PDB file of C-alpha atoms in Angstrom:
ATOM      1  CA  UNK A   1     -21.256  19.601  58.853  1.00 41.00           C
ATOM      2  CA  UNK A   2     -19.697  17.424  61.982  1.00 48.00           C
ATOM      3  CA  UNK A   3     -20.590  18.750  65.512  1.00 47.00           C
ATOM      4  CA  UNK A   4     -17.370  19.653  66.992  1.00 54.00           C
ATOM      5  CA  UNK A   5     -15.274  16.942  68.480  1.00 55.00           C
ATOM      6  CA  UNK A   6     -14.931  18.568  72.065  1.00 68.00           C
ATOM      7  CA  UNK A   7     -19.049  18.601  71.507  1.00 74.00           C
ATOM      8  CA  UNK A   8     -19.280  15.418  70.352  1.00 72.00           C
ATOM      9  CA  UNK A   9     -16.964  13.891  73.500  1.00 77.00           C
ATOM     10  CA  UNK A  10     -19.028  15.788  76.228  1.00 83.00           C
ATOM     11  CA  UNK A  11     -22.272  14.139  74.670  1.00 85.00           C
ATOM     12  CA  UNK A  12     -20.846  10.826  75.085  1.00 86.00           C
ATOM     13  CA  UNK A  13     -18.961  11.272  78.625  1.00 91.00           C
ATOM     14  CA  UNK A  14     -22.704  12.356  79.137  1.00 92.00           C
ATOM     15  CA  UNK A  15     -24.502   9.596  77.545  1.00 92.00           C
ATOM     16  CA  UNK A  16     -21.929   7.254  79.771  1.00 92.00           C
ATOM     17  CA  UNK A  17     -22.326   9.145  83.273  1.00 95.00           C
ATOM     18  CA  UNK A  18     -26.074   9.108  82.750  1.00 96.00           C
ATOM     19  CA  UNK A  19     -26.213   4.969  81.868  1.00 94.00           C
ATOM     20  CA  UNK A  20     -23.769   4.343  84.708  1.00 95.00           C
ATOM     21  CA  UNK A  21     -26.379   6.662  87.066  1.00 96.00           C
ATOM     22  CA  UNK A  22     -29.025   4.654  85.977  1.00 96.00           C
ATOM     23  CA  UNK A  23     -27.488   1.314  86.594  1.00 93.00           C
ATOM     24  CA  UNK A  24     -26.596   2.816  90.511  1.00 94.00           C
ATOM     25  CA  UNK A  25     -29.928   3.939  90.505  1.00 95.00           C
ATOM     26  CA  UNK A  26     -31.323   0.428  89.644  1.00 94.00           C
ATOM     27  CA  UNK A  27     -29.275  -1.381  91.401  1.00 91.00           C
ATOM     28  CA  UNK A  28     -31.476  -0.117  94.180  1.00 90.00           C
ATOM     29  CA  UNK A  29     -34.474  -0.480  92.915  1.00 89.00           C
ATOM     30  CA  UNK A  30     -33.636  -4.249  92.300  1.00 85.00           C
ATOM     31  CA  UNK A  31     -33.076  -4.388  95.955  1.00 84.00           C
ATOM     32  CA  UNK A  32     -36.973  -4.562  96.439  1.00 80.00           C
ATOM     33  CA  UNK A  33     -38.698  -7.698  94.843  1.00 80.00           C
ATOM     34  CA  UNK A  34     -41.761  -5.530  93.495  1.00 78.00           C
ATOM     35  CA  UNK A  35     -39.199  -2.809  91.788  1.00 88.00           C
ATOM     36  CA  UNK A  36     -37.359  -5.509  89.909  1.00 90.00           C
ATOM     37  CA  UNK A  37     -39.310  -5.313  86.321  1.00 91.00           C
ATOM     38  CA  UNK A  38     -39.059  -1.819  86.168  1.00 92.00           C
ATOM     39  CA  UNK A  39     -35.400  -0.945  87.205  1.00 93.00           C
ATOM     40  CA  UNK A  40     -34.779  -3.667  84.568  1.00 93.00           C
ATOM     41  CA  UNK A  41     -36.415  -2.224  81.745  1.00 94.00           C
ATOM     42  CA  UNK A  42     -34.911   1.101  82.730  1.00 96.00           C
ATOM     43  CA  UNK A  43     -31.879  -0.368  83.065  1.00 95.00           C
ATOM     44  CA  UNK A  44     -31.808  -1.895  79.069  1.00 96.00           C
ATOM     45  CA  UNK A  45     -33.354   1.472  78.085  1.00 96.00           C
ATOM     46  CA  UNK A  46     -30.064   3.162  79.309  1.00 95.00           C
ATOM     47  CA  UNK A  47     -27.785   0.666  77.753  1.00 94.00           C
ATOM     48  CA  UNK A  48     -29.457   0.711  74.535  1.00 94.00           C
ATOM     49  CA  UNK A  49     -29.065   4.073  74.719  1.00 93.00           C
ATOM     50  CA  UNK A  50     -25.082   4.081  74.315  1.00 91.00           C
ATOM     51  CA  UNK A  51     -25.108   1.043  72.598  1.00 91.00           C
ATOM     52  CA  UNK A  52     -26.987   2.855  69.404  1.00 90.00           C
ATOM     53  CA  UNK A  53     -24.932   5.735  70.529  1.00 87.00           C
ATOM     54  CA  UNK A  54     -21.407   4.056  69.883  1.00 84.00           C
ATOM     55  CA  UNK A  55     -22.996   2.377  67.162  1.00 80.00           C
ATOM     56  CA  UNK A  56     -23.979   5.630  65.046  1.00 78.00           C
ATOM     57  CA  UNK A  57     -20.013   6.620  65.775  1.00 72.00           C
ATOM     58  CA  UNK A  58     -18.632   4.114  63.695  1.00 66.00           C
ATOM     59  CA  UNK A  59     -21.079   4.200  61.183  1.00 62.00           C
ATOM     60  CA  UNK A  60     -19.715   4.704  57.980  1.00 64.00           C
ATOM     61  CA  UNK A  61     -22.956   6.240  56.037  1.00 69.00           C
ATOM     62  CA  UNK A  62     -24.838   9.211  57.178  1.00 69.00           C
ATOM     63  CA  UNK A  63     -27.878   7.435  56.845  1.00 71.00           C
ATOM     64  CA  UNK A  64     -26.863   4.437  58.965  1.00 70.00           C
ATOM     65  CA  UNK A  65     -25.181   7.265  61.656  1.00 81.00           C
ATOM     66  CA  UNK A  66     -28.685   8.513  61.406  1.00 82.00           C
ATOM     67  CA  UNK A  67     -30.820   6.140  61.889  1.00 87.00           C
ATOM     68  CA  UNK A  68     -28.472   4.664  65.066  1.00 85.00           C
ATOM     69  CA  UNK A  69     -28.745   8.135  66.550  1.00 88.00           C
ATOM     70  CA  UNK A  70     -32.485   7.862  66.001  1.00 91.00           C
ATOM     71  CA  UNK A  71     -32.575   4.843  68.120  1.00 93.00           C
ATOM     72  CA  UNK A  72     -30.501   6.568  70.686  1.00 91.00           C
ATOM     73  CA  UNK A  73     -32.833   9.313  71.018  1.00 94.00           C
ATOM     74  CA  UNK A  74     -35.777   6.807  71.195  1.00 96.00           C
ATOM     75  CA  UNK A  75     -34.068   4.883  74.128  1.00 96.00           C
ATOM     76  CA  UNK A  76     -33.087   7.710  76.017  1.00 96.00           C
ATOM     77  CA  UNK A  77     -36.731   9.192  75.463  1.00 96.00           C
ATOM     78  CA  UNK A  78     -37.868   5.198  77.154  1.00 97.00           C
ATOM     79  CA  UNK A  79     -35.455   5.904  80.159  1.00 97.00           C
ATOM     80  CA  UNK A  80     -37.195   9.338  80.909  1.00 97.00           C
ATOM     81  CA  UNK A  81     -40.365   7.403  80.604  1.00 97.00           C
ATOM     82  CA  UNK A  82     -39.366   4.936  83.315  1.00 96.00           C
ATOM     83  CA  UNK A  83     -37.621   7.703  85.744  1.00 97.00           C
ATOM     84  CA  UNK A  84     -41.067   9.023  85.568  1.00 97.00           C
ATOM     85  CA  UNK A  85     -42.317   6.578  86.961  1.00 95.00           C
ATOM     86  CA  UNK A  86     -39.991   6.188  89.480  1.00 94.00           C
ATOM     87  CA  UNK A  87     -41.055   9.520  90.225  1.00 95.00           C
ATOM     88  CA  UNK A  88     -44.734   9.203  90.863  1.00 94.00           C
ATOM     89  CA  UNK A  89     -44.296   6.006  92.319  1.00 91.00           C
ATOM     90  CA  UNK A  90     -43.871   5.425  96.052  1.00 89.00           C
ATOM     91  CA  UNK A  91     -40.590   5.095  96.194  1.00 90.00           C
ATOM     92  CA  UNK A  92     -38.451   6.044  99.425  1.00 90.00           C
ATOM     93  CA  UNK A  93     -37.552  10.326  98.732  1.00 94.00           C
ATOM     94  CA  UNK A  94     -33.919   9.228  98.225  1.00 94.00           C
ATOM     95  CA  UNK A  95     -34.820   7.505  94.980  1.00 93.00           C
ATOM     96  CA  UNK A  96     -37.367   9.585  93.861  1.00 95.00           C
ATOM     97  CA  UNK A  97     -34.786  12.345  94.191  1.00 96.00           C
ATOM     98  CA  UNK A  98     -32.270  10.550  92.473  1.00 96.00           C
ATOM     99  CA  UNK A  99     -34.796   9.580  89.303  1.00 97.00           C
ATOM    100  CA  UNK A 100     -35.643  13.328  89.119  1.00 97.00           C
ATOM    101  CA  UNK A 101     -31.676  14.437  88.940  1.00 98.00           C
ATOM    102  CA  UNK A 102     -31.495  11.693  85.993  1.00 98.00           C
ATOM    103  CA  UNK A 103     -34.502  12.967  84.656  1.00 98.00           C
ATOM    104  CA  UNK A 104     -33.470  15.937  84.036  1.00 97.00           C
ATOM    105  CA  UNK A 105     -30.187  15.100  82.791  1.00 96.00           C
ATOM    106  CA  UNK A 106     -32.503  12.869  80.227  1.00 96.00           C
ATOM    107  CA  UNK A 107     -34.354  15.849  78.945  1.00 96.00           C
ATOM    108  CA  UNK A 108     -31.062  17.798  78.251  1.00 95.00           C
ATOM    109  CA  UNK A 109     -29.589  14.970  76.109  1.00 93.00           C
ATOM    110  CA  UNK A 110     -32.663  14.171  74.366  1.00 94.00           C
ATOM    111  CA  UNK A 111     -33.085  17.934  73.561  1.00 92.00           C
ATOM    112  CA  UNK A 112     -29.102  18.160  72.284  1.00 88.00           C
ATOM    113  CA  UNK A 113     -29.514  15.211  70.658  1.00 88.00           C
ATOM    114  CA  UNK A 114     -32.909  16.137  68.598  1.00 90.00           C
ATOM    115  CA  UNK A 115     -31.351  19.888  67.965  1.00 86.00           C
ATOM    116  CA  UNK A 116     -28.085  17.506  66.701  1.00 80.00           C
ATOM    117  CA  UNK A 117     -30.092  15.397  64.530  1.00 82.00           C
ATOM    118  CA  UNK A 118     -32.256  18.116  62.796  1.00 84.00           C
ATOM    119  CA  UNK A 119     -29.191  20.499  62.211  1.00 76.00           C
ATOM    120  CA  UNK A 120     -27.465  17.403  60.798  1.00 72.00           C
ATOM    121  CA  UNK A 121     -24.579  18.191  63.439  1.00 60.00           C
ATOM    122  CA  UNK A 122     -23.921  14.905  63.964  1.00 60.00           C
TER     123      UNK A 122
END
């Protein structure tokens, strides 16, 4: 069974808002020398995130669509990882505020994309 298209749009316009969040959010983080590594790595986790994302789209077997949504699901579960840490790090409020917003937003795609991936939705 195929998730519904109007579904399957909103995930992605999603997936998109949240890795063009992240890069804002990054961008400021980059703006400190000692911040640098770790808005990077949060930066590829995002982008990785879509990439596998776009890539299980055009997939043409369900077990390649699978195993690129996998990946998606494991980047996006790396971002929260590093918006955590943005989180209990001592970051000026603004940021820490702004990690926690895309944190949450995180959560909420990981847990529609596992509830896609084990109803075979997608």
């Amino acid at each position: 069974m195929m998730m519904m298209l109007d579904s399957v749009i909103e995930l992605d316009e999603r997936l998109l808002a949240f890795a063009a969040d992240v890069y804002d959010l990054t961008a400021s983080l980059e703006a400190v020398q000692t911040s640098r590594a770790l808005g990077s790595h949060l930066r590829k986790a995002a982008i990785h995130t879509i990439i596998q994302w776009n890539g299980a789209g055009g997939a043409e077997e369900d077990g390649v669509s699978r195993s690129a949504l996998q990946e998606a699901l494991r980047h996006l579960e790396e971002s929260l990882y590093w918006l955590r840490l943005v989180q209990k790090s001592a970051f000026p409020p603004e940021l820490v505020q702004r990690a926690g917003d895309l944190a949450q937003e995180a959560e909420a795609l990981a847990a529609l994309s596992r509830e896609s991936l084990r109803d075979g939705l997608i």
